[in-house]
Amino acid sequence: AYYGARVLHYKTIIPAFRQRIPVRILNSFNPDHAGTRVSVEGNPSARGVKAVTSIRGVILVAISGTGLQGIPGIVAKMFDVVAAQQANVLMISQASSENNICFVLSAAEAPQVVAALRTALEFELVRGHIEEIAAEQQVAIVAAVGDRMRGAPGIAATVFGALGEAGINVIAISQGSSERNISLVVAERDAAGAVRAIHRAFQLDKST
């Protein structure tokens, strides 16, 4: 729901989740269909990945520079700026070298955030600690989600293998510590193809 399915906002699930009340999502175009039951217990898919979603109309903001490494508080300063602009960060990815941090914002919020970052980090830019603050246009987030992804070997390999076979380049990657979500950024033109490729790889069109 968080990444693209505009049927039910993910926050509306929280009160039901806390009280262990199941929620059923029905199809107004097909009233006789049983729909999807969302519960605390769930019904994990044997395939690991249970759904593939995407969100478009987003921009990847990348902050890079060899001087980023080892500067105390630099990341906090960046996200203080983002928070001051009241922007919602949809995804974060950071290289282990700490030389590159990128995050995804809605296309409407990105220009003001980038301008604010360049102003707030002017000293770091002048000193060369930060080499570039760039905004990459026309990207999309694609997310593979599922309860049985946790601890299951080969899930990520299948996801990225499917994208490789489809000739789709992955720009950034993020996986939550819960291991129930692998999110990645692709060019917006590749979003539909990426969703289809992952969908096919996990045979989500077939009933379990």
Short mmCIF file of C-alpha atoms in Angstrom, two decimals:
data_model
loop_
_atom_site.label_atom_id
_atom_site.label_comp_id
_atom_site.label_asym_id
_atom_site.label_seq_id
_atom_site.Cartn_x
_atom_site.Cartn_y
_atom_site.Cartn_z
CA ALA A 1 0.00 0.00 0.00
CA TYR A 2 2.87 2.37 0.83
CA TYR A 3 4.47 1.86 -2.58
CA GLY A 4 1.79 2.51 -5.12
CA ALA A 5 -1.38 0.49 -4.50
CA ARG A 6 -3.97 3.25 -4.05
CA VAL A 7 -6.67 1.03 -2.64
CA LEU A 8 -6.07 1.44 1.08
CA HIS A 9 -3.64 3.86 2.71
CA TYR A 10 -1.11 1.90 4.77
CA LYS A 11 -1.70 4.03 7.89
CA THR A 12 -5.36 2.98 7.97
CA ILE A 13 -4.20 -0.56 8.73
CA ILE A 14 -2.38 0.45 11.93
CA PRO A 15 -5.41 0.72 14.31
CA ALA A 16 -6.72 -2.64 13.09
CA PHE A 17 -3.25 -4.18 13.38
CA ARG A 18 -2.86 -3.01 16.99
CA GLN A 19 -6.21 -4.53 17.95
CA ARG A 20 -5.55 -7.68 15.85
CA ILE A 21 -8.63 -6.97 13.71
CA PRO A 22 -8.42 -8.42 10.19
CA VAL A 23 -9.22 -6.14 7.24
CA ARG A 24 -10.71 -7.39 3.98
CA ILE A 25 -10.08 -5.52 0.73
CA LEU A 26 -12.86 -6.06 -1.81
CA ASN A 27 -13.24 -5.26 -5.51
CA SER A 28 -16.15 -2.93 -6.33
CA PHE A 29 -15.98 -4.10 -9.97
CA ASN A 30 -16.29 -7.74 -8.91
CA PRO A 31 -18.53 -7.85 -5.79
CA ASP A 32 -18.67 -11.66 -5.69
CA HIS A 33 -14.89 -12.03 -5.37
CA ALA A 34 -13.62 -12.95 -1.89
CA GLY A 35 -10.98 -10.20 -2.04
CA THR A 36 -7.83 -10.05 0.06
CA ARG A 37 -7.80 -10.61 3.82
CA VAL A 38 -5.10 -8.70 5.70
CA SER A 39 -4.35 -10.00 9.20
CA VAL A 40 -1.62 -10.11 11.81
CA GLU A 41 -1.13 -13.83 11.21
CA GLY A 42 -1.17 -13.45 7.43
CA ASN A 43 -0.94 -16.25 4.91
CA PRO A 44 2.70 -16.24 3.81
CA SER A 45 3.46 -17.16 0.23
CA ALA A 46 5.69 -20.18 -0.32
CA ARG A 47 7.39 -18.18 -3.06
CA GLY A 48 8.67 -15.60 -0.59
CA VAL A 49 7.61 -12.54 -2.56
CA LYS A 50 3.87 -11.99 -2.32
CA ALA A 51 3.42 -8.74 -4.26
CA VAL A 52 5.28 -6.28 -6.47
CA THR A 53 4.34 -2.59 -6.43
CA SER A 54 5.72 0.64 -7.82
CA ILE A 55 5.50 4.37 -7.23
CA ARG A 56 6.22 6.89 -9.96
CA GLY A 57 6.51 10.64 -10.14
CA VAL A 58 9.51 10.63 -7.82
CA ILE A 59 13.05 12.04 -7.95
CA LEU A 60 16.30 10.56 -6.65
CA VAL A 61 18.43 13.11 -4.79
CA ALA A 62 22.08 12.05 -4.55
CA ILE A 63 24.72 13.67 -2.34
CA SER A 64 28.25 12.51 -3.04
CA GLY A 65 31.83 13.36 -2.12
CA THR A 66 34.93 11.67 -0.76
CA GLY A 67 34.90 14.10 2.16
CA LEU A 68 31.60 12.77 3.45
CA GLN A 69 33.38 9.89 5.12
CA GLY A 70 34.13 10.51 8.78
CA ILE A 71 32.46 13.92 9.13
CA PRO A 72 30.40 13.72 12.34
CA GLY A 73 26.79 14.82 12.00
CA ILE A 74 26.81 15.34 8.23
CA VAL A 75 23.95 12.90 7.61
CA ALA A 76 21.93 14.41 10.48
CA LYS A 77 22.47 17.86 8.99
CA MET A 78 21.20 16.68 5.60
CA PHE A 79 18.02 15.20 6.98
CA ASP A 80 17.44 18.18 9.28
CA VAL A 81 17.23 20.22 6.08
CA VAL A 82 14.81 17.74 4.52
CA ALA A 83 12.66 17.79 7.67
CA ALA A 84 12.64 21.60 7.72
CA GLN A 85 11.15 21.50 4.22
CA GLN A 86 8.47 19.09 5.52
CA ALA A 87 9.34 16.64 2.76
CA ASN A 88 8.50 12.95 2.98
CA VAL A 89 11.45 10.64 2.26
CA LEU A 90 10.18 7.51 0.47
CA MET A 91 13.46 5.55 0.39
CA ILE A 92 17.09 5.93 1.51
CA SER A 93 20.22 4.23 0.22
CA GLN A 94 23.81 4.73 1.38
CA ALA A 95 27.02 3.23 0.07
CA SER A 96 29.12 1.41 2.68
CA SER A 97 32.01 3.77 1.89
CA GLU A 98 29.79 6.68 3.06
CA ASN A 99 30.83 8.54 -0.12
CA ASN A 100 27.29 8.59 -1.49
CA ILE A 101 23.89 9.02 0.13
CA CYS A 102 20.73 9.10 -1.93
CA PHE A 103 17.07 9.34 -1.10
CA VAL A 104 13.80 9.53 -3.01
CA LEU A 105 11.27 12.36 -2.77
CA SER A 106 8.11 13.21 -4.65
CA ALA A 107 8.74 15.27 -7.78
CA ALA A 108 6.81 18.19 -6.26
CA GLU A 109 9.02 18.34 -3.13
CA ALA A 110 12.44 17.70 -4.67
CA PRO A 111 13.33 21.13 -6.16
CA GLN A 112 12.85 23.05 -2.90
CA VAL A 113 14.72 20.37 -0.93
CA VAL A 114 17.69 20.40 -3.34
CA ALA A 115 17.84 24.21 -3.19
CA ALA A 116 17.73 24.12 0.63
CA LEU A 117 20.46 21.46 0.76
CA ARG A 118 22.76 23.51 -1.47
CA THR A 119 22.28 26.53 0.78
CA ALA A 120 22.70 24.62 4.07
CA LEU A 121 25.71 22.64 2.84
CA GLU A 122 27.44 25.53 1.05
CA PHE A 123 30.48 25.35 3.35
CA GLU A 124 30.90 21.63 2.70
CA LEU A 125 30.57 22.21 -1.06
CA VAL A 126 33.15 24.99 -1.04
CA ARG A 127 35.60 22.91 1.04
CA GLY A 128 35.13 19.93 -1.29
CA HIS A 129 33.72 17.67 1.42
CA ILE A 130 30.67 17.35 -0.81
CA GLU A 131 31.28 17.27 -4.55
CA GLU A 132 27.74 17.19 -5.86
CA ILE A 133 24.08 17.44 -4.88
CA ALA A 134 22.19 16.07 -7.86
CA ALA A 135 18.55 15.35 -8.60
CA GLU A 136 17.87 12.58 -11.12
CA GLN A 137 14.62 13.13 -12.96
CA GLN A 138 12.02 10.54 -13.92
CA VAL A 139 12.72 7.59 -11.69
CA ALA A 140 10.41 5.10 -10.01
CA ILE A 141 10.56 2.92 -6.92
CA VAL A 142 9.78 -0.77 -7.40
CA ALA A 143 9.22 -2.84 -4.25
CA ALA A 144 9.02 -6.61 -3.80
CA VAL A 145 7.25 -7.48 -0.53
CA GLY A 146 6.43 -10.67 1.34
CA ASP A 147 6.46 -12.24 4.79
CA ARG A 148 8.53 -15.27 3.82
CA MET A 149 11.28 -13.18 2.32
CA ARG A 150 12.75 -13.01 5.82
CA GLY A 151 15.72 -15.37 6.04
CA ALA A 152 14.96 -16.97 2.67
CA PRO A 153 18.12 -17.30 0.55
CA GLY A 154 17.98 -16.43 -3.13
CA ILE A 155 15.16 -13.87 -3.01
CA ALA A 156 17.36 -10.90 -3.93
CA ALA A 157 19.18 -12.99 -6.56
CA THR A 158 15.86 -13.83 -8.22
CA VAL A 159 14.74 -10.19 -8.16
CA PHE A 160 17.94 -8.82 -9.68
CA GLY A 161 18.31 -11.79 -12.04
CA ALA A 162 14.84 -11.07 -13.43
CA LEU A 163 15.71 -7.41 -13.95
CA GLY A 164 19.02 -8.33 -15.58
CA GLU A 165 17.29 -10.66 -18.02
CA ALA A 166 14.83 -7.87 -18.85
CA GLY A 167 17.72 -5.48 -19.49
CA ILE A 168 16.64 -3.09 -16.72
CA ASN A 169 19.32 -1.10 -14.90
CA VAL A 170 19.00 -0.69 -11.12
CA ILE A 171 20.01 2.78 -9.95
CA ALA A 172 19.73 2.34 -6.16
CA ILE A 173 18.79 -0.43 -3.71
CA SER A 174 17.36 -0.50 -0.19
CA GLN A 175 16.33 -3.43 1.98
CA GLY A 176 14.70 -3.04 5.38
CA SER A 177 16.11 -4.90 8.37
CA SER A 178 12.79 -6.77 8.60
CA GLU A 179 13.78 -8.41 5.28
CA ARG A 180 10.14 -8.19 4.16
CA ASN A 181 10.80 -5.56 1.50
CA ILE A 182 13.38 -5.06 -1.22
CA SER A 183 13.03 -1.62 -2.79
CA LEU A 184 14.95 -0.42 -5.79
CA VAL A 185 15.05 2.61 -8.05
CA VAL A 186 14.84 2.31 -11.82
CA ALA A 187 14.29 4.79 -14.65
CA GLU A 188 10.59 5.66 -14.79
CA ARG A 189 10.33 4.27 -18.33
CA ASP A 190 11.43 0.86 -16.97
CA ALA A 191 8.97 0.74 -14.03
CA ALA A 192 6.23 -1.31 -15.72
CA GLY A 193 8.76 -3.72 -17.23
CA ALA A 194 10.47 -4.17 -13.85
CA VAL A 195 7.17 -4.99 -12.12
CA ARG A 196 6.28 -7.50 -14.84
CA ALA A 197 9.73 -9.13 -14.76
CA ILE A 198 9.67 -9.68 -10.97
CA HIS A 199 6.03 -10.79 -11.14
CA ARG A 200 6.97 -13.45 -13.73
CA ALA A 201 10.08 -14.56 -11.83
CA PHE A 202 8.04 -15.41 -8.72
CA GLN A 203 5.08 -16.75 -10.74
CA LEU A 204 2.67 -14.45 -8.95
CA ASP A 205 0.06 -15.02 -11.64
CA LYS A 206 -0.35 -18.63 -10.41
CA SER A 207 -2.30 -19.63 -7.32
CA THR A 208 -0.38 -21.26 -4.46
#
